[in-house]
Short mmCIF file of C-alpha atoms in Angstrom, two decimals:
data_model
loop_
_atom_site.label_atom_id
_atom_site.label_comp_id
_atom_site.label_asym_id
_atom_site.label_seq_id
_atom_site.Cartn_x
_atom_site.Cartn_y
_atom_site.Cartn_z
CA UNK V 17 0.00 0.00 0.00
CA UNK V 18 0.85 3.30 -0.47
CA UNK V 19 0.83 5.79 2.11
CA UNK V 20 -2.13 8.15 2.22
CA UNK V 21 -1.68 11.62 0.94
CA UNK V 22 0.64 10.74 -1.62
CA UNK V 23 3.49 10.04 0.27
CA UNK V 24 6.36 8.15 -0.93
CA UNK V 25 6.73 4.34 -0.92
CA UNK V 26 7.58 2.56 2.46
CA UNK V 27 9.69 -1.13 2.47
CA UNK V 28 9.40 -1.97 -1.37
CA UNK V 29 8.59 -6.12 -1.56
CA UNK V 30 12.35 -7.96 -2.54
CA UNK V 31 13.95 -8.03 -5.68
CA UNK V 32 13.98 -11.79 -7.76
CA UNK V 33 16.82 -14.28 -6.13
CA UNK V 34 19.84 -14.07 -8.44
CA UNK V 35 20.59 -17.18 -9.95
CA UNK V 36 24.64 -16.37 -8.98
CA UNK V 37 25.29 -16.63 -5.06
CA UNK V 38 21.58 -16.91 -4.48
CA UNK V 39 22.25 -17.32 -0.70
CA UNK V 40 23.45 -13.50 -0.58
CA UNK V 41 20.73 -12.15 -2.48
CA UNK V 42 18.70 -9.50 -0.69
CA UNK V 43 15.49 -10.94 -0.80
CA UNK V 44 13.21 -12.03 2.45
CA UNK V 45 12.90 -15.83 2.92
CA UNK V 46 9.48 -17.16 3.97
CA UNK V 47 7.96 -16.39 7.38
CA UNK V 48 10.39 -13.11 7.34
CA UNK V 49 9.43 -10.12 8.90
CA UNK V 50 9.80 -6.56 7.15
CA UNK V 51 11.78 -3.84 8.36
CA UNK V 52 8.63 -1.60 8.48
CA UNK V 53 5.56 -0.98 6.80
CA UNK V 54 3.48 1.81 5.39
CA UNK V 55 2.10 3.95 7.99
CA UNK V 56 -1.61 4.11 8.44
CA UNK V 57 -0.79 8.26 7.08
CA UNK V 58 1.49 10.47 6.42
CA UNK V 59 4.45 10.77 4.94
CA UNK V 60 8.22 11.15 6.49
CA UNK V 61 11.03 11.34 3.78
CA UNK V 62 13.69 11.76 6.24
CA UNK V 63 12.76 8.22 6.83
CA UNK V 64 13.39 7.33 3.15
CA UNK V 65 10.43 5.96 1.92
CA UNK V 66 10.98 4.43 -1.43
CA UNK V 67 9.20 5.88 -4.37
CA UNK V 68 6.98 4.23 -6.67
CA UNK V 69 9.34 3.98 -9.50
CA UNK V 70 11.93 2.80 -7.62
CA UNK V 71 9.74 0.04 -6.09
CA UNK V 72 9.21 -1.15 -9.93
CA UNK V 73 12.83 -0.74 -10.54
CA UNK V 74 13.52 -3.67 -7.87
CA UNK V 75 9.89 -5.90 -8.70
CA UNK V 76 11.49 -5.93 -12.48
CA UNK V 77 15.56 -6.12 -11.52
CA UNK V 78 16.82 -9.17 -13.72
CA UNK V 79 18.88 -11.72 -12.32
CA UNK V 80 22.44 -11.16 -12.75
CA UNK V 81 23.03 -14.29 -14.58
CA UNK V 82 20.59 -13.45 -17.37
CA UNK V 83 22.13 -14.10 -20.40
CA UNK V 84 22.79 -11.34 -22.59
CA UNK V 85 20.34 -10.20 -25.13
CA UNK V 86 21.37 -7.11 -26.66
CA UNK V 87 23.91 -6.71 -29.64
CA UNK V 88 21.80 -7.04 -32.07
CA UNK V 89 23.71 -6.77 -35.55
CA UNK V 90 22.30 -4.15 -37.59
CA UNK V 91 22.86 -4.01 -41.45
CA UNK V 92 22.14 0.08 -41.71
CA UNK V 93 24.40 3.22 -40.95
CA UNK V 94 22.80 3.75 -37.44
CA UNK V 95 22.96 1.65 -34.65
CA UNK V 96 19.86 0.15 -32.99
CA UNK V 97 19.04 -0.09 -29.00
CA UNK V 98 18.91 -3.49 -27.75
CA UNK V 99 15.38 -4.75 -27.38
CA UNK V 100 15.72 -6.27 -23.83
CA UNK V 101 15.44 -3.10 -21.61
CA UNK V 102 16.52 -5.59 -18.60
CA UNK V 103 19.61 -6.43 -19.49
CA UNK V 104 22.87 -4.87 -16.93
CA UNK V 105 23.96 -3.57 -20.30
CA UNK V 106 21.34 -1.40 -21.22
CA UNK V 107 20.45 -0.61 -17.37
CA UNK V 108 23.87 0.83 -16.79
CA UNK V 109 23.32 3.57 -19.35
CA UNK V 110 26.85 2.25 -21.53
CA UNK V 111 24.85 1.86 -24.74
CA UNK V 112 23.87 5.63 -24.85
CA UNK V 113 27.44 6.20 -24.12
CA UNK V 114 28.20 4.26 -26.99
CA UNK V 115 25.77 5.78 -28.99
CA UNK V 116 26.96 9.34 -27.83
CA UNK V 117 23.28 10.43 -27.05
CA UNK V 118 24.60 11.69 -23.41
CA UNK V 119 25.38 15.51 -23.98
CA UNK V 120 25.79 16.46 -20.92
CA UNK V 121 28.35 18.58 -19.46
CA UNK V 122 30.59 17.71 -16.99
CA UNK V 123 31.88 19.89 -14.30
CA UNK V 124 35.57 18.98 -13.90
CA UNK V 125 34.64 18.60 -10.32
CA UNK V 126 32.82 15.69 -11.26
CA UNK V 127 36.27 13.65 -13.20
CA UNK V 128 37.34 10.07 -12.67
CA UNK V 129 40.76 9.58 -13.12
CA UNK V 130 42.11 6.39 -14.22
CA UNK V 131 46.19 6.09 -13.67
CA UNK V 132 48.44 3.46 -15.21
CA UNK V 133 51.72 3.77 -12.30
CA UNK V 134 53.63 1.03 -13.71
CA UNK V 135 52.54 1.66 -17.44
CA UNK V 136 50.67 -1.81 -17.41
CA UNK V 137 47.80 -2.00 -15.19
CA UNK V 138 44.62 0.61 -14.95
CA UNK V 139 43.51 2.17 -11.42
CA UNK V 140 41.32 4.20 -10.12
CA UNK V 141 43.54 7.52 -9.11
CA UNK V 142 44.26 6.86 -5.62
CA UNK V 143 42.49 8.92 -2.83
CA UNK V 144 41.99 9.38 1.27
CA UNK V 145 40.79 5.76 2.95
CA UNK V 146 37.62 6.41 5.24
CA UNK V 147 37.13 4.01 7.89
CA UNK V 148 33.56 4.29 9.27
CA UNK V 149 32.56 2.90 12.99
CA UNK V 150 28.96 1.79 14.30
CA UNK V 151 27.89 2.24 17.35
CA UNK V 152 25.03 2.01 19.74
CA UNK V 153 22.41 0.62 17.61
CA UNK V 154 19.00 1.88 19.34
CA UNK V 155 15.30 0.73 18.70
CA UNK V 156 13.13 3.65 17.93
CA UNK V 157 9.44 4.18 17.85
CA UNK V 158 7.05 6.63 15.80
CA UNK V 159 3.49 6.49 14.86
CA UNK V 160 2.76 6.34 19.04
CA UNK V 161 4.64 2.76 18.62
CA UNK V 162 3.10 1.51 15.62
CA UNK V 163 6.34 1.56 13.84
CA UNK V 164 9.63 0.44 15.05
CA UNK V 165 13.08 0.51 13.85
CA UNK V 166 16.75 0.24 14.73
CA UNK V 167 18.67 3.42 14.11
CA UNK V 168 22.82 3.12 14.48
CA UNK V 169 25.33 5.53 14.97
CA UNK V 170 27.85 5.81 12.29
CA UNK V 171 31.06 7.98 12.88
CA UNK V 172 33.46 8.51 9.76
CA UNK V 173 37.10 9.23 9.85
CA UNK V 174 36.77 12.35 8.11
CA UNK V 175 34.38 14.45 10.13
CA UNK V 176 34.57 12.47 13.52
CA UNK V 177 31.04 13.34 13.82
CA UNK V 178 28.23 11.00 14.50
CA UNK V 179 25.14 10.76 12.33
CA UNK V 180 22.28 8.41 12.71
CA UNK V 181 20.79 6.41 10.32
CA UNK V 182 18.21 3.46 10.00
CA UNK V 183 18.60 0.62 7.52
CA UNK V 184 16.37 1.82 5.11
CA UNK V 185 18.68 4.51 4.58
CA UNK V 186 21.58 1.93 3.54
CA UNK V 187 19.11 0.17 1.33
CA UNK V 188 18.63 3.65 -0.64
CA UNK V 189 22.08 4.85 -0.49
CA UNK V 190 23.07 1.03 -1.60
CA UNK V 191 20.31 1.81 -4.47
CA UNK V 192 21.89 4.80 -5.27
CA UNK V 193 25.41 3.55 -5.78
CA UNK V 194 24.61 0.66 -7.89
CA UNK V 195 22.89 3.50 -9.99
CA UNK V 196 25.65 5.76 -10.29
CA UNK V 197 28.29 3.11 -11.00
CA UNK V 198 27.40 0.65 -13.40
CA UNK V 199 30.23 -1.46 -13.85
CA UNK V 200 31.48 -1.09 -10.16
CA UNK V 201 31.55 -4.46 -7.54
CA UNK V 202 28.85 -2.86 -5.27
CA UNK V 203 29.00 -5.08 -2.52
CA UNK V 204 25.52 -6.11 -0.90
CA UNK V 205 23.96 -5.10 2.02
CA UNK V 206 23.60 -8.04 4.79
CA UNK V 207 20.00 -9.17 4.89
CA UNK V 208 17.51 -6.95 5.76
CA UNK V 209 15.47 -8.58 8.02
CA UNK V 210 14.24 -12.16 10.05
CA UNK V 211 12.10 -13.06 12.89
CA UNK V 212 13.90 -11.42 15.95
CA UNK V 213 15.22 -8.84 14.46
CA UNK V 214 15.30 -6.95 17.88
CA UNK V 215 17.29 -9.48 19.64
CA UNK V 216 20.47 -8.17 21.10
CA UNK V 217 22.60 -10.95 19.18
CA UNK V 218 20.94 -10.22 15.32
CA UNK V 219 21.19 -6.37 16.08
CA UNK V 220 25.09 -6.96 17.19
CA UNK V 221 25.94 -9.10 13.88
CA UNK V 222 23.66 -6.67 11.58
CA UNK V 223 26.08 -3.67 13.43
CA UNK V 224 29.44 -5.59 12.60
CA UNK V 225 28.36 -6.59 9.21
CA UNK V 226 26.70 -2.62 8.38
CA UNK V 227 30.39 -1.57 9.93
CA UNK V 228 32.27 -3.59 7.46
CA UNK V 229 29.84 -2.66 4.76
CA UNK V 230 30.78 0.27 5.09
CA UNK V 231 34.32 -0.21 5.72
CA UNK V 232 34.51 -1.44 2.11
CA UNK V 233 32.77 1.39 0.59
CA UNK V 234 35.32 3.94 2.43
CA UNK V 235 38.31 1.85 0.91
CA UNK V 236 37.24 2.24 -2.65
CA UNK V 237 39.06 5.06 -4.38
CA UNK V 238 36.39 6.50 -6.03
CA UNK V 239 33.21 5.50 -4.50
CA UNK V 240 34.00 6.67 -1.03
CA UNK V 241 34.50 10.65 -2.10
CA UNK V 242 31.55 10.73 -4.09
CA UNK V 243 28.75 13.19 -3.01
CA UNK V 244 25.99 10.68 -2.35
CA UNK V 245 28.90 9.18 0.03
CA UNK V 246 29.62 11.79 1.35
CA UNK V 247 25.63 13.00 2.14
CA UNK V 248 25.20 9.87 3.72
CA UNK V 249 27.93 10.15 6.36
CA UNK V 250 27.94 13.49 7.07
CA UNK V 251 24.27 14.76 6.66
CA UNK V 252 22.85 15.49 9.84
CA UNK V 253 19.97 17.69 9.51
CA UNK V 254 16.29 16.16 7.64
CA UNK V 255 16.17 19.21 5.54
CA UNK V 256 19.33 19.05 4.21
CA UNK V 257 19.22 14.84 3.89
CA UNK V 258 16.00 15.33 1.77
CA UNK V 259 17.37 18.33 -0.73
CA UNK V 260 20.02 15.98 -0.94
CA UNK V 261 17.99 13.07 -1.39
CA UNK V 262 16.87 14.38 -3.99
CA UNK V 263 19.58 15.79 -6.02
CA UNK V 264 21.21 12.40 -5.60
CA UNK V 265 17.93 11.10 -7.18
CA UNK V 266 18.76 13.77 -10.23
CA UNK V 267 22.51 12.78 -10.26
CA UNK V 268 23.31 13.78 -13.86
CA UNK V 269 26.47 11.67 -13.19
CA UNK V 270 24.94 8.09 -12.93
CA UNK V 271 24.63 5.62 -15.24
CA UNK V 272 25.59 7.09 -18.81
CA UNK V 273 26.86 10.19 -17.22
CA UNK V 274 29.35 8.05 -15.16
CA UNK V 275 30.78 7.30 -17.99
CA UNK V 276 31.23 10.81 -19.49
CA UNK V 277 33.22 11.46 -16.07
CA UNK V 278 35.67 9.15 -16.69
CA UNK V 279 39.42 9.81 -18.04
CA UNK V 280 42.54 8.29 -17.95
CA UNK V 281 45.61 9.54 -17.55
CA UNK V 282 47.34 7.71 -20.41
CA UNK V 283 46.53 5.71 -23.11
CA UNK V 284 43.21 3.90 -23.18
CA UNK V 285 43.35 0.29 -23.82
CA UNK V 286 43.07 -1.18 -27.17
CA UNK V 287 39.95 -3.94 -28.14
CA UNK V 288 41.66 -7.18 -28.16
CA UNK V 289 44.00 -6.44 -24.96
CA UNK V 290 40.42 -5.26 -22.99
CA UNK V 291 38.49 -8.18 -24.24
CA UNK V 292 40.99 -10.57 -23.16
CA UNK V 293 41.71 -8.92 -19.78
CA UNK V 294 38.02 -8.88 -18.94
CA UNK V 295 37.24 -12.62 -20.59
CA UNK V 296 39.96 -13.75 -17.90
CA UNK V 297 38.88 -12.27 -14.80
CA UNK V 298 35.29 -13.60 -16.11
CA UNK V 299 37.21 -17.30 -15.96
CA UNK V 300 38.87 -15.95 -12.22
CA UNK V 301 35.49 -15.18 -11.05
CA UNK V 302 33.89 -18.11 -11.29
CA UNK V 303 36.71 -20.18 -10.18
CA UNK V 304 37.22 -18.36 -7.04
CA UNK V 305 33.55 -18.56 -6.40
CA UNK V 306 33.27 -22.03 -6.80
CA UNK V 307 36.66 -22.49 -4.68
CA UNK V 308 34.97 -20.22 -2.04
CA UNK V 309 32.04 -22.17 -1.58
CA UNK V 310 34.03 -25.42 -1.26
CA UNK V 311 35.72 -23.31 1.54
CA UNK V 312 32.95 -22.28 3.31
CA UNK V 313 31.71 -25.79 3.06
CA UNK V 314 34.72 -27.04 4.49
CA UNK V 315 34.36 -24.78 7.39
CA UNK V 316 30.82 -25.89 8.02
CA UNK V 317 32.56 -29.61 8.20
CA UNK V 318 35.14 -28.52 10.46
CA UNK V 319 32.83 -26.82 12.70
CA UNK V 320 30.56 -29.70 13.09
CA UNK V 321 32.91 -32.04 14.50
CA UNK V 322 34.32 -29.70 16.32
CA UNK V 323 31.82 -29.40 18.15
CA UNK V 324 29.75 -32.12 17.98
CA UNK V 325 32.31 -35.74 17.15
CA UNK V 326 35.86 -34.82 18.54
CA UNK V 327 34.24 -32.64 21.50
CA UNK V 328 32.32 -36.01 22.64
CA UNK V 329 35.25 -37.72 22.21
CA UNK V 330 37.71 -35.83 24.61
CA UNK V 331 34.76 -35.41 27.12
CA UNK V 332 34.21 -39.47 26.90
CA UNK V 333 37.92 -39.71 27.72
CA UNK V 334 37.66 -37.36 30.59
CA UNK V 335 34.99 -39.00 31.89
CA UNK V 336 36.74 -42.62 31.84
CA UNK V 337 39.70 -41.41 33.08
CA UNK V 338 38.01 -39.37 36.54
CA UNK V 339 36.25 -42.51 37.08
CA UNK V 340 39.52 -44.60 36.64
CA UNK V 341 40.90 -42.50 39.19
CA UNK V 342 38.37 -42.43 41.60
CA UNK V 343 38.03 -46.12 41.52
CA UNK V 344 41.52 -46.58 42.07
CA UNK V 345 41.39 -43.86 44.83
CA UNK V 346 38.73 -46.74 46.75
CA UNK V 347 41.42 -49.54 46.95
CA UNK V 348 44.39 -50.24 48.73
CA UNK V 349 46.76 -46.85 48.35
CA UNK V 350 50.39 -48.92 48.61
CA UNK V 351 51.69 -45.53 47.64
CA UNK V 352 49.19 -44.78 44.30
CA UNK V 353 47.97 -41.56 46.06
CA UNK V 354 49.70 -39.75 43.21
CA UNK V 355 49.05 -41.65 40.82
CA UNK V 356 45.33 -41.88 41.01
CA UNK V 357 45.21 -38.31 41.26
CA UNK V 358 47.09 -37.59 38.70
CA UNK V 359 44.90 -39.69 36.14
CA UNK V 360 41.87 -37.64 37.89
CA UNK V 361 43.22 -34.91 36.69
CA UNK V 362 43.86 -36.43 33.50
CA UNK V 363 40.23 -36.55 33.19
CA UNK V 364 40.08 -32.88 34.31
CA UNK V 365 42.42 -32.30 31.29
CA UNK V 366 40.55 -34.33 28.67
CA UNK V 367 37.41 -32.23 29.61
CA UNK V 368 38.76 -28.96 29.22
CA UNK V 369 40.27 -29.80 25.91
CA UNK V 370 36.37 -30.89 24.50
CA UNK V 371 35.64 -27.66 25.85
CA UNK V 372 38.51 -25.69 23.95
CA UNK V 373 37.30 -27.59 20.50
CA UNK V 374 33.77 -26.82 21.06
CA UNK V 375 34.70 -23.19 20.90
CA UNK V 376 37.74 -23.28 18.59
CA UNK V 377 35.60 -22.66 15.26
CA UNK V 378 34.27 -18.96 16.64
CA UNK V 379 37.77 -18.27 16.80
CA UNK V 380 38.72 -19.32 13.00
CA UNK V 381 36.52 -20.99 11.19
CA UNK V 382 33.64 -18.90 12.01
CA UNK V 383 35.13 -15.69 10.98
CA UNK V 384 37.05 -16.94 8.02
CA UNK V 385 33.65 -18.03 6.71
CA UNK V 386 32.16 -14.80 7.47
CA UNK V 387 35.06 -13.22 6.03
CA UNK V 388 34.49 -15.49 2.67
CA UNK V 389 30.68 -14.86 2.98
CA UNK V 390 31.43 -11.20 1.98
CA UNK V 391 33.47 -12.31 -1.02
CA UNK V 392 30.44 -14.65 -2.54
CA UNK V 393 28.61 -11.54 -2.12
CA UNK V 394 30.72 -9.24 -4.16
CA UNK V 395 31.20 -12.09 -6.63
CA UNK V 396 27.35 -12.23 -7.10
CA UNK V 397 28.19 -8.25 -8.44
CA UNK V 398 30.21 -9.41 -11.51
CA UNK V 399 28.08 -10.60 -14.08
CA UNK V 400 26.20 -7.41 -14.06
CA UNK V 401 30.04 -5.46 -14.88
CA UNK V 402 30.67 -8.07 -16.87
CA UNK V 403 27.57 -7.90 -19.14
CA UNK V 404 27.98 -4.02 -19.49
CA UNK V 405 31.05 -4.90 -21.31
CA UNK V 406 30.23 -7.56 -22.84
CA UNK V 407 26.96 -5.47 -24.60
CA UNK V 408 29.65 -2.41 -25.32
CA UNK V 409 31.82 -4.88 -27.30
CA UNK V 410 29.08 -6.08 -28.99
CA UNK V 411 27.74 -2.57 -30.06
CA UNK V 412 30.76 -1.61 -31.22
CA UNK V 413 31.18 -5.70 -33.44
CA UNK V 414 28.06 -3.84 -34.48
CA UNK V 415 29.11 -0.78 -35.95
CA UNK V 416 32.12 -1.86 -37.40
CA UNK V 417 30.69 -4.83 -39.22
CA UNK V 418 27.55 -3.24 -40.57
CA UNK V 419 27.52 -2.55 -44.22
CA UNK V 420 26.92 0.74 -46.47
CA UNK V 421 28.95 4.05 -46.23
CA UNK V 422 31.17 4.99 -42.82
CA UNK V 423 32.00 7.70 -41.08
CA UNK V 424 35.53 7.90 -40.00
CA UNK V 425 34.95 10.04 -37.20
CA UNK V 426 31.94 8.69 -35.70
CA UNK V 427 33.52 5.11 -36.03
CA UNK V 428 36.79 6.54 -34.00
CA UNK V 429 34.39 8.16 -31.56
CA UNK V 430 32.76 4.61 -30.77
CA UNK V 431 35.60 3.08 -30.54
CA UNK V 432 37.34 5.70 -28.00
CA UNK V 433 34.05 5.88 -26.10
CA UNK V 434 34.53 1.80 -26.03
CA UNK V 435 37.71 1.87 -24.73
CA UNK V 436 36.76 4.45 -22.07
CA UNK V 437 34.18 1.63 -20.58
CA UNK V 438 37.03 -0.68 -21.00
CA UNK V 439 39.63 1.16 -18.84
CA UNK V 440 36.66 1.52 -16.27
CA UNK V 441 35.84 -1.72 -16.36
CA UNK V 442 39.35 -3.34 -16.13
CA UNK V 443 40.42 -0.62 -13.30
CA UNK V 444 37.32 -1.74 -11.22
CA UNK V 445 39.16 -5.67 -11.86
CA UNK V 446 42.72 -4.23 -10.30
CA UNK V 447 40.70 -2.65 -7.53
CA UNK V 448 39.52 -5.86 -7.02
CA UNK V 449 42.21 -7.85 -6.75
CA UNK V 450 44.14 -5.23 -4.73
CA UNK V 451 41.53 -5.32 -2.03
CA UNK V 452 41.43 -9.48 -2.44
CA UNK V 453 45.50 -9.74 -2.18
CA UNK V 454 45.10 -7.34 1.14
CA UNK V 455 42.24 -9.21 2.70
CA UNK V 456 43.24 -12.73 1.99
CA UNK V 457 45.99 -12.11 3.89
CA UNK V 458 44.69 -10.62 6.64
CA UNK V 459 41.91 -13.53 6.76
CA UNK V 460 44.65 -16.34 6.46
CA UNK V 461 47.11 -14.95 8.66
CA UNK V 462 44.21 -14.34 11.17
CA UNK V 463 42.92 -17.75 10.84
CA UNK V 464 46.68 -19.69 11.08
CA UNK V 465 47.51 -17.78 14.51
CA UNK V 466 44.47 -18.66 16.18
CA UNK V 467 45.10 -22.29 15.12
CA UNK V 468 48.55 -22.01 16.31
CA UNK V 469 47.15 -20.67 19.77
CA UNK V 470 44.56 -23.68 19.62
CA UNK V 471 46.97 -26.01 19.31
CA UNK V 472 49.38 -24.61 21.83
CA UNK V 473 46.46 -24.43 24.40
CA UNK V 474 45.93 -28.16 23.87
CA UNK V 475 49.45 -28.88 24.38
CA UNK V 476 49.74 -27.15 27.40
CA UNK V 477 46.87 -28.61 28.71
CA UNK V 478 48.60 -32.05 28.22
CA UNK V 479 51.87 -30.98 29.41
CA UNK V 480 50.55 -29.90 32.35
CA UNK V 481 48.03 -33.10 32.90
CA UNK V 482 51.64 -34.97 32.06
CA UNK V 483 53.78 -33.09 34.74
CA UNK V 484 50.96 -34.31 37.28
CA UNK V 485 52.70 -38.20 37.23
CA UNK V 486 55.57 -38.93 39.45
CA UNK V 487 58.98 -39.83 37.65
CA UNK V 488 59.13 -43.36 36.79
CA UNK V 489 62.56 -43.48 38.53
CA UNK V 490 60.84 -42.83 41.80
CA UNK V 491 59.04 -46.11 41.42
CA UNK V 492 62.58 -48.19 40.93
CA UNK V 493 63.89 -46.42 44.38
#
């Protein structure tokens, strides 16, 4: 429903499941609860109700393994639009770039520089990391408590000043970003809601994962100086959130106009180096996600007998040996006083080790699966950049193949306005991999040293059940 006086939308229903990494897709599974729903009147923008428009933009967003469906080869002097108005391609506003039916001006305020530092590799000019922390997430009421709603306390490095902000505010300026950068790896926003949403240990993960959300958004080069970024940190007033709302609504600079924005600092690439650079990371991607999965699989395994098979085991052991020891304790001593306590406490031992493996895997398996979780996520991203591509190479297959007269210039336009999405395209890939070369090995490094303190715990444990015995020798004296 909509609310009454022709306010905007509230919670729009979920987008389709995508096909790619479906168990990261933000959509609600059965028996979920929303965030909120339309109020019974009224309308309040500054809590970001979604507008009808956008609500169809998400009932109609195309899963992001839909084959491609544009590109259609055209046998006249002008190009055609694709037919499928779905496809990433079209969406992302590269086939009017292609076309050069954006005219729009851009302020030089508004560049994107791409670099080439070691005259091989494309990147996004390098700028000012922002790290973002949450705090005190708070449950808030309006309507007289007909609504409710978490709001959490976000504090950039740049500022140092805290703004709140409710998740329906990171859906929209999630929205937003996938809107004004087609063919970047948007990661997704952690789910948006389930029954219990208001317990203290959902609200706690939903913080951490909203913080590291975030986190990655501030280390992008490009995407965390932006100016819907930058409302969305630092806006603190509703009048000013809602003008700029708004204008970020209007952004002249998203989708084709992203494009127009770009420039690189050097040579752009040529066709069959871009098509080949992008084809392989295409390959990478879906190795890497398959290799994840198996990973996070592995985890789950590791985890489960953790906690449920080698746990049992050690605290069967510990068991046996307390009652060995007691039942050694009841007959004739001879001298075994040490002895039987010392296999007592053998049993002591054996217990506290199930205990240490029962909690081992929040330590490293846990968290590297979380960590992995966030990868599958951006991987689920790809497809879409890869399928603007894709449709720009086949536009420009188009124009170069067609038959009847040419014009030199127009063709050289199409092909430098192709290699502009290219060198976007492949310096979004090196972001990529920079960020995946500096979090692997964090995550790996993390997860080895708390095996390595596992695994010294253990021993210690035994040492110290060990130590308990008396020296063989003594026995001989």
């Amino acid at each position: 429903m909509q609310p009454s006086g022709g306010g905007e939308w509230d919670d729009p229903p979920p987008p389709p499941p995508v096909d790619n990494g479906a168990q990261y897709a933000q959509h609600e599974p059965a028996g979920v609860q929303f965030e909120g729903h339309p109020p019974p009147g009224g309308d309040n923008e500054w809590s970001d109700y979604d507008s009808d428009e956008e609500q169809h933009s998400r009932q109609t967003r195309p899963s992001i393994s839909a084959d491609h469906e544009g590109g259609h080869q055209s046998r006249s002097n002008t190009m055609k639009k694709s037919m499928n108005r779905f496809t990433p391609y079209v969406k992302s506003g590269a086939e009017d770039f292609i076309l050069g039916k954006d005219k729009e001006q851009i302020a030089e305020a508004d560049t994107i520089t791409i670099v080439c530092p070691n005259n091989i590799d494309l990147c996004w000019q390098p700028n000012q990391i922002i790290t973002v922390e949450i705090t005190e997430p708070i449950k808030k009421q309006k309507f007289k408590g007909m609504k409710s709603f978490m709001s959490y306390h976000i504090t950039p490095s740049t500022t140092n000043l805290t703004v709140e902000r409710r998740y329906k505010q990171f859906d929209w300026f999630h929205d937003r970003l996938t809107e004004k950068f087609p063919c970047f790896i948007i990661p997704p926003l952690p789910e948006k809601a389930v029954v219990g949403k208001y317990q203290q240990d959902f609200i706690e993960q939903r913080r951490e994962k909203l913080e590291l959300w975030l986190n990655r958004i501030g280390r992008h080069p490009i995407i965390s100086h932006c100016n819907v970024t930058n409302h969305f940190l630092k806006c603190h007033e509703e009048k000013n959130w809602k003008e700029g709302k708004r204008k970020a609504e209007a952004d002249k600079t998203a989708r084709s106009g992203f494009f127009m924005t770009v420039k690189c600092d050097g040579p752009l690439p040529d066709n069959l180096s871009s098509e080949s650079y992008v084809g392989s990371f295409s390959t990478f991607s879906k190795k890497m996600e398959g290799t994840l999965d198996k990973l996070v699989k592995q985890n789950e395994d590791y985890a489960n007998k953790m906690t449920g098979g080698i746990k049992h085991m050690y605290s069967k052991y510990g068991q046996i040996y307390k009652e060995l020891g007691e039942l050694y304790d009841t007959g004739p001593l001879n001298g075994s006083k040490p002895v039987n306590v010392a296999i007592m406490g053998t049993g002591r031992c054996y217990q506290e080790i199930s205990e240490v493996y029962e909690n081992q895997p929040r330590f490293d398996a846990h968290v590297l699966s979380e960590s992995v979780r966030e990868y599958q996520g951006m991987l689920s991203s790809v497809p879409d950049m890869l399928h603007v591509h894709k449709g720009a190479a086949q536009k420009v297959k188009d124009y170069t193949q067609r038959e009847g007269e040419k014009d030199a210039d127009e063709e050289a336009n199409v092909l430098q306005r192709y290699s502009t999405i290219s060198a976007a395209v492949m310096s979004e890939i090196n972001h990529f991999h920079t960020e995946r070369n500096r979090d692997f090995n964090v995550m790996m490094r993390s997860f080895l040293e708390n095996q390595i303190s596992f695994h010294k715990t253990v021993l210690q444990k035994l040492e110290h059940a060990l130590n308990q015995y008396p020296d063989p020798q003594s026995f001989l004296d």
